[in-house]
Amino acid sequence: MVKGIMDPIPTLVDSGSSKNFLDINFAQNNKIPLIPLVNPRTVIAIDGKELPNKIKNKATLEVEIEGWTFDITFFVMDLGDTDMILGLDWLQEADPDINWKTLEISWKGRPITAKAGKDLPTIPEEFMEFIDVFSEELFKKLPEHRSFDCNIDFVEGSDLPKPAKVYPLSPIESRTIKEFIDQELADGKIRPSKSPIASPCFFVKKKDGSLRLVTDYRKINNITIPDQFPMPLQVELVDQVKNAKIYSKLDLRWGFNNIRIKEGDEWKTAFRTAYGIYEYLVMPFGLKNAPAVLQRMMNDIFRHLLGVTVVVYMDDILIFSEKEEDHAEHVKEVLKILRENNLYAKLSKCEFFVKKVIFLGLVITPEGISMEEEKIKALMEWGAPRKIQEVQAFLGFVNFYRRFIAEFSKIARPLHDLTKKDTKFEWTQECQQAFEETKKRVSQDPVLIHPNPDKPFILETDASGIAIGAILSQRGEDGYLHPVAYLSKSYNDAQRNYDTANKELLAIVESLKHWRIYLEGTILPVTVFTDHRNLERWKNAETFNRRHARWHMELASFNFEIHYRPGKMSNKPDALSRRHDHEDIPNPQQIMINAERFKGFKANIEIDIISMIRESLSDDESLTTLIESTKKKEDLPPSIRKQYDKYEWKEDLLWYEGRIVIPENKEIRLAILEMHHDNPVAGHQGQARTLELISRRYYWPAMKQQVNRFVETCEICQRSKGHKQYAPQKPLPIPQKPWEDIAYDFIVKLPESQGMDSILVVIDRFSRQAHFIPCLESTNAEGVADLFIKEIWKLHGLPKTTVSDRGPTFNSQFLKALYAKLGINPKFSTAFHPETDGITERTNQWLEGFLRSFCNYRQDDWVRWLPIAEFCHNNQVNSATGKTAFEQSMDYTPDGIL
């Protein structure tokens, strides 16, 4: 069904059609408004031939399918007997279930972007004369030069950035960037450039799966003189609408692109691609001064209406009226100004004639403006504690603000009493009242203060295994740090699988975006505190994976600095990220190990180390002579050639003793360190083992010192690794070959994981190869025999001797059951050593440290980590043998990290 047309419309769903199409005769007969295309489109038929007639119009219709409502854009042309075609555009957006046997389309409970029963925005009849103001096609026209063009002035005496290198792209990305360039050239928004400072560009994936081109203007922004035009204050804007009774809200289409780059400054916006260098004629996303330039333009064109019927924050326009009968005229006046200035609104984000509107994150109604609810939501939704530890966590959080609350001790006394030694936990009505009153006091003045844009903001963030927490603060008149707002937010399914570093970074990104109205474009930098040291370097990283590139783009307009602060000093955001009421969110069932944590096994990793090394070799002047001499060493005299015997040039890389030489590049070396230490396959090993793992493939001068510093400062290692001293053990006879002498033991009383609560650890005393087998603590000797046959015997056969910390009785029962199951005559029994040599104890401690490093906060996903732990253990060089367990038992070491 199409809105405004009574009868259902026969529609062809065609996955072979890249776009949606509407028949021209059908459109004319039903008086459907057509929007002319600025650039007519060519149609290619299925046989590859170009059709003679080009598409000159399009139309946007509200279409209802199976109870779901879609706002669909159609290209209009002659379709013959077909009225409507839904192509790949719609299929990708709606993602329906298709039954290929019955050829039926449905959505069996699957969530999609459209919402059932919810009408999409339409233009009210009163404003149909301004339909052109909502045109996507007209927006594509190049705006004219105006007095508020964007100029890019560099700091006097600053050095221009070096030209960026072209990032390698996948075939899909190459096609997409070619389409982008062709379309932007056709629309006149970019042009070819000879700029000497072209910035790098790459793609990030949007939420809908499509690709967005990102230009990294950091080096340009670093030498750009900041535009000091003041951004409007939130409190001043909302104060101007306090007497209004009705509202409408407009959102400009691609606000920044409505402004031209000042003539002569276009070369400073240049970006480099495999298809050439291009520069923007319109203001792109990512420039330092873009928010201020856009705000200046909006203030200028709406000057006579500001504070009267309009408030504007960048590309958000709020129209308000004290009398409902005047509102239509007020909206028309704004639409007229937009038309006169060739500015276009995005209909899907507009609202008309509403009594409640969200503007700058605030809920505005005729009854008043509510801003406190969101600011204190994280605190007020804190669920009642269920045990003493949760009471202690809550008190630890509110104690930071006790100095601001009169009679705090009296109010919170029932809670403090619960934490006394030998006190039975009993949550009474008195405790609940104290809990609610304490939350209320912490969320009011004088604790919570209003933001002051003239003072610096402090942002404290933390991420736990279940949620992120953050507190935004400023110093009050009393000199103390007061909270402005709180944030606590649980992860979605994808975020729950991020590793620790990405969760900590997510906390920063989400907090800045959440408090955008306070923190975007601040003159004074926002100080961000995190307990993850490596994030201090994130803003200035040379390269990003796709997720980080998207985050960096989203934060381009924020002025912030990341500082490390140890976790023990971050109790406030810690408490918000560890609220127990976030724990009830179940983890999704997964069959495979999460890709983020398993990335060491991927050949096509997001950070392409080899490509980065190739590109950076020419930047390291210390390697120039070495590379040139290595390339032509065969032509050198023997006395000189000898100096380069250990070097080789192949695959466009410099090799030293069979290892790739790494140029002087902090980002590449850091990526290699993280890959060979933080990666689960590497396993957070110590200094010597991390160095050995890296040295198998890479080389650079002073590598040992850098590895040692990196491992020493690893917070996960400091938290996870034990320092237990072992008692001297009696030496056992030295085995002569793999798997003829084994040791086995159990790690017990673990949190239940996939129905298991213990680990059977079996070790070959000759090679030190180990197998880690999940089991139950209640498993008896017969059950252990079953596990042994299933996991050990099938691979290695029967051992000659066994060692176990469980003692001779259990071992005897185990062997007896094993022989019975295998049909072996007991007289050929395996010998048992009553002593142990400590090998399983050391291995157990190593395994416990590994699991602490990588398991979730509940420590209940350890079963899925055992295969990775086993590979990591068997892949490390043993100090006694000088070889890996793989080498000792199989004569080779398989690749784990590429």
PDB file of N, CA and C in Angstrom, residues 180-229:
ATOM      1  N   PHE A 180      32.223   7.441  -5.435  1.00  0.00           N
ATOM      2  CA  PHE A 180      32.165   8.688  -4.669  1.00  0.00           C
ATOM      3  C   PHE A 180      32.803   9.833  -5.451  1.00  0.00           C
ATOM      4  N   ILE A 181      33.987   9.576  -6.001  1.00  0.00           N
ATOM      5  CA  ILE A 181      34.687  10.625  -6.745  1.00  0.00           C
ATOM      6  C   ILE A 181      33.878  11.051  -7.959  1.00  0.00           C
ATOM      7  N   ASP A 182      33.356  10.072  -8.688  1.00  0.00           N
ATOM      8  CA  ASP A 182      32.569  10.400  -9.893  1.00  0.00           C
ATOM      9  C   ASP A 182      31.344  11.232  -9.538  1.00  0.00           C
ATOM     10  N   GLN A 183      30.633  10.841  -8.448  1.00  0.00           N
ATOM     11  CA  GLN A 183      29.422  11.564  -8.066  1.00  0.00           C
ATOM     12  C   GLN A 183      29.747  12.976  -7.578  1.00  0.00           C
ATOM     13  N   GLU A 184      30.780  13.093  -6.731  1.00  0.00           N
ATOM     14  CA  GLU A 184      31.144  14.414  -6.201  1.00  0.00           C
ATOM     15  C   GLU A 184      31.678  15.331  -7.298  1.00  0.00           C
ATOM     16  N   LEU A 185      32.399  14.770  -8.256  1.00  0.00           N
ATOM     17  CA  LEU A 185      32.858  15.572  -9.393  1.00  0.00           C
ATOM     18  C   LEU A 185      31.671  16.052 -10.214  1.00  0.00           C
ATOM     19  N   ALA A 186      30.702  15.138 -10.438  1.00  0.00           N
ATOM     20  CA  ALA A 186      29.509  15.500 -11.209  1.00  0.00           C
ATOM     21  C   ALA A 186      28.709  16.589 -10.497  1.00  0.00           C
ATOM     22  N   ASP A 187      28.644  16.518  -9.168  1.00  0.00           N
ATOM     23  CA  ASP A 187      27.906  17.527  -8.395  1.00  0.00           C
ATOM     24  C   ASP A 187      28.711  18.801  -8.183  1.00  0.00           C
ATOM     25  N   GLY A 188      29.990  18.754  -8.545  1.00  0.00           N
ATOM     26  CA  GLY A 188      30.822  19.943  -8.393  1.00  0.00           C
ATOM     27  C   GLY A 188      31.314  20.180  -6.978  1.00  0.00           C
ATOM     28  N   LYS A 189      31.252  19.174  -6.119  1.00  0.00           N
ATOM     29  CA  LYS A 189      31.652  19.375  -4.724  1.00  0.00           C
ATOM     30  C   LYS A 189      33.157  19.196  -4.521  1.00  0.00           C
ATOM     31  N   ILE A 190      33.832  18.474  -5.451  1.00  0.00           N
ATOM     32  CA  ILE A 190      35.284  18.323  -5.395  1.00  0.00           C
ATOM     33  C   ILE A 190      35.851  18.585  -6.779  1.00  0.00           C
ATOM     34  N   ARG A 191      37.166  18.702  -6.871  1.00  0.00           N
ATOM     35  CA  ARG A 191      37.843  18.856  -8.157  1.00  0.00           C
ATOM     36  C   ARG A 191      39.256  18.281  -8.049  1.00  0.00           C
ATOM     37  N   PRO A 192      39.868  17.934  -9.181  1.00  0.00           N
ATOM     38  CA  PRO A 192      41.252  17.441  -9.133  1.00  0.00           C
ATOM     39  C   PRO A 192      42.168  18.488  -8.510  1.00  0.00           C
ATOM     40  N   SER A 193      43.228  18.043  -7.856  1.00  0.00           N
ATOM     41  CA  SER A 193      44.084  18.956  -7.112  1.00  0.00           C
ATOM     42  C   SER A 193      45.563  18.639  -7.342  1.00  0.00           C
ATOM     43  N   LYS A 194      46.396  19.658  -7.203  1.00  0.00           N
ATOM     44  CA  LYS A 194      47.852  19.508  -7.235  1.00  0.00           C
ATOM     45  C   LYS A 194      48.441  19.889  -5.877  1.00  0.00           C
ATOM     46  N   SER A 195      47.631  19.801  -4.827  1.00  0.00           N
ATOM     47  CA  SER A 195      48.059  20.208  -3.498  1.00  0.00           C
ATOM     48  C   SER A 195      49.264  19.396  -3.023  1.00  0.00           C
ATOM     49  N   PRO A 196      50.231  20.063  -2.367  1.00  0.00           N
ATOM     50  CA  PRO A 196      51.400  19.335  -1.830  1.00  0.00           C
ATOM     51  C   PRO A 196      51.134  18.674  -0.477  1.00  0.00           C
ATOM     52  N   ILE A 197      49.943  18.862   0.084  1.00  0.00           N
ATOM     53  CA  ILE A 197      49.693  18.363   1.444  1.00  0.00           C
ATOM     54  C   ILE A 197      48.408  17.539   1.498  1.00  0.00           C
ATOM     55  N   ALA A 198      48.205  16.702   0.519  1.00  0.00           N
ATOM     56  CA  ALA A 198      46.977  15.897   0.505  1.00  0.00           C
ATOM     57  C   ALA A 198      46.917  14.977   1.722  1.00  0.00           C
ATOM     58  N   SER A 199      45.780  14.996   2.411  1.00  0.00           N
ATOM     59  CA  SER A 199      45.580  14.178   3.612  1.00  0.00           C
ATOM     60  C   SER A 199      45.144  12.770   3.226  1.00  0.00           C
ATOM     61  N   PRO A 200      45.422  11.813   4.108  1.00  0.00           N
ATOM     62  CA  PRO A 200      45.022  10.430   3.794  1.00  0.00           C
ATOM     63  C   PRO A 200      43.527  10.233   3.953  1.00  0.00           C
ATOM     64  N   CYS A 201      42.990   9.272   3.265  1.00  0.00           N
ATOM     65  CA  CYS A 201      41.575   8.944   3.413  1.00  0.00           C
ATOM     66  C   CYS A 201      41.410   7.432   3.408  1.00  0.00           C
ATOM     67  N   PHE A 202      40.355   6.989   4.007  1.00  0.00           N
ATOM     68  CA  PHE A 202      40.082   5.561   4.107  1.00  0.00           C
ATOM     69  C   PHE A 202      38.593   5.406   4.359  1.00  0.00           C
ATOM     70  N   PHE A 203      38.129   4.165   4.478  1.00  0.00           N
ATOM     71  CA  PHE A 203      36.710   3.915   4.676  1.00  0.00           C
ATOM     72  C   PHE A 203      36.439   3.358   6.069  1.00  0.00           C
ATOM     73  N   VAL A 204      35.305   3.725   6.605  1.00  0.00           N
ATOM     74  CA  VAL A 204      34.781   3.071   7.805  1.00  0.00           C
ATOM     75  C   VAL A 204      33.377   2.581   7.471  1.00  0.00           C
ATOM     76  N   LYS A 205      32.979   1.527   8.141  1.00  0.00           N
ATOM     77  CA  LYS A 205      31.661   0.933   7.882  1.00  0.00           C
ATOM     78  C   LYS A 205      30.627   1.585   8.772  1.00  0.00           C
ATOM     79  N   LYS A 206      29.537   2.076   8.184  1.00  0.00           N
ATOM     80  CA  LYS A 206      28.439   2.673   8.944  1.00  0.00           C
ATOM     81  C   LYS A 206      27.568   1.579   9.537  1.00  0.00           C
ATOM     82  N   LYS A 207      26.668   1.967  10.408  1.00  0.00           N
ATOM     83  CA  LYS A 207      25.806   0.991  11.077  1.00  0.00           C
ATOM     84  C   LYS A 207      24.970   0.181  10.103  1.00  0.00           C
ATOM     85  N   ASP A 208      24.610   0.775   8.957  1.00  0.00           N
ATOM     86  CA  ASP A 208      23.782   0.058   7.992  1.00  0.00           C
ATOM     87  C   ASP A 208      24.607  -0.829   7.057  1.00  0.00           C
ATOM     88  N   GLY A 209      25.928  -0.882   7.302  1.00  0.00           N
ATOM     89  CA  GLY A 209      26.786  -1.740   6.504  1.00  0.00           C
ATOM     90  C   GLY A 209      27.428  -1.041   5.313  1.00  0.00           C
ATOM     91  N   SER A 210      26.958   0.153   4.960  1.00  0.00           N
ATOM     92  CA  SER A 210      27.553   0.880   3.846  1.00  0.00           C
ATOM     93  C   SER A 210      28.871   1.521   4.287  1.00  0.00           C
ATOM     94  N   LEU A 211      29.644   1.982   3.293  1.00  0.00           N
ATOM     95  CA  LEU A 211      30.960   2.546   3.581  1.00  0.00           C
ATOM     96  C   LEU A 211      30.925   4.066   3.536  1.00  0.00           C
ATOM     97  N   ARG A 212      31.660   4.689   4.444  1.00  0.00           N
ATOM     98  CA  ARG A 212      31.754   6.155   4.475  1.00  0.00           C
ATOM     99  C   ARG A 212      33.215   6.548   4.331  1.00  0.00           C
ATOM    100  N   LEU A 213      33.487   7.458   3.392  1.00  0.00           N
ATOM    101  CA  LEU A 213      34.848   7.932   3.192  1.00  0.00           C
ATOM    102  C   LEU A 213      35.226   8.900   4.309  1.00  0.00           C
ATOM    103  N   VAL A 214      36.397   8.695   4.872  1.00  0.00           N
ATOM    104  CA  VAL A 214      36.879   9.518   5.977  1.00  0.00           C
ATOM    105  C   VAL A 214      38.209  10.141   5.572  1.00  0.00           C
ATOM    106  N   THR A 215      38.334  11.437   5.747  1.00  0.00           N
ATOM    107  CA  THR A 215      39.602  12.120   5.518  1.00  0.00           C
ATOM    108  C   THR A 215      40.197  12.508   6.863  1.00  0.00           C
ATOM    109  N   ASP A 216      41.456  12.167   7.053  1.00  0.00           N
ATOM    110  CA  ASP A 216      42.133  12.396   8.333  1.00  0.00           C
ATOM    111  C   ASP A 216      42.841  13.746   8.273  1.00  0.00           C
ATOM    112  N   TYR A 217      42.176  14.781   8.816  1.00  0.00           N
ATOM    113  CA  TYR A 217      42.721  16.142   8.768  1.00  0.00           C
ATOM    114  C   TYR A 217      43.508  16.519  10.020  1.00  0.00           C
ATOM    115  N   ARG A 218      43.965  15.537  10.807  1.00  0.00           N
ATOM    116  CA  ARG A 218      44.629  15.877  12.063  1.00  0.00           C
ATOM    117  C   ARG A 218      45.843  16.784  11.853  1.00  0.00           C
ATOM    118  N   LYS A 219      46.676  16.453  10.876  1.00  0.00           N
ATOM    119  CA  LYS A 219      47.893  17.242  10.673  1.00  0.00           C
ATOM    120  C   LYS A 219      47.558  18.652  10.176  1.00  0.00           C
ATOM    121  N   ILE A 220      46.499  18.766   9.397  1.00  0.00           N
ATOM    122  CA  ILE A 220      46.045  20.101   8.960  1.00  0.00           C
ATOM    123  C   ILE A 220      45.492  20.871  10.154  1.00  0.00           C
ATOM    124  N   ASN A 221      44.686  20.212  10.974  1.00  0.00           N
ATOM    125  CA  ASN A 221      44.095  20.880  12.139  1.00  0.00           C
ATOM    126  C   ASN A 221      45.149  21.352  13.132  1.00  0.00           C
ATOM    127  N   ASN A 222      46.245  20.595  13.238  1.00  0.00           N
ATOM    128  CA  ASN A 222      47.284  20.946  14.208  1.00  0.00           C
ATOM    129  C   ASN A 222      47.954  22.277  13.903  1.00  0.00           C
ATOM    130  N   ILE A 223      47.946  22.695  12.638  1.00  0.00           N
ATOM    131  CA  ILE A 223      48.599  23.965  12.280  1.00  0.00           C
ATOM    132  C   ILE A 223      47.580  25.034  11.890  1.00  0.00           C
ATOM    133  N   THR A 224      46.290  24.756  12.101  1.00  0.00           N
ATOM    134  CA  THR A 224      45.235  25.723  11.758  1.00  0.00           C
ATOM    135  C   THR A 224      44.953  26.653  12.929  1.00  0.00           C
ATOM    136  N   ILE A 225      44.863  27.945  12.641  1.00  0.00           N
ATOM    137  CA  ILE A 225      44.499  28.920  13.679  1.00  0.00           C
ATOM    138  C   ILE A 225      43.037  28.708  14.054  1.00  0.00           C
ATOM    139  N   PRO A 226      42.728  28.509  15.345  1.00  0.00           N
ATOM    140  CA  PRO A 226      41.335  28.227  15.719  1.00  0.00           C
ATOM    141  C   PRO A 226      40.419  29.424  15.519  1.00  0.00           C
ATOM    142  N   ASP A 227      39.217  29.166  15.072  1.00  0.00           N
ATOM    143  CA  ASP A 227      38.166  30.178  14.941  1.00  0.00           C
ATOM    144  C   ASP A 227      37.512  30.346  16.313  1.00  0.00           C
ATOM    145  N   GLN A 228      37.551  31.542  16.878  1.00  0.00           N
ATOM    146  CA  GLN A 228      37.070  31.783  18.237  1.00  0.00           C
ATOM    147  C   GLN A 228      35.600  32.169  18.295  1.00  0.00           C
ATOM    148  N   PHE A 229      34.866  31.971  17.181  1.00  0.00           N
ATOM    149  CA  PHE A 229      33.442  32.314  17.220  1.00  0.00           C
ATOM    150  C   PHE A 229      32.761  31.489  18.314  1.00  0.00           C
TER     151      PHE A 229
END
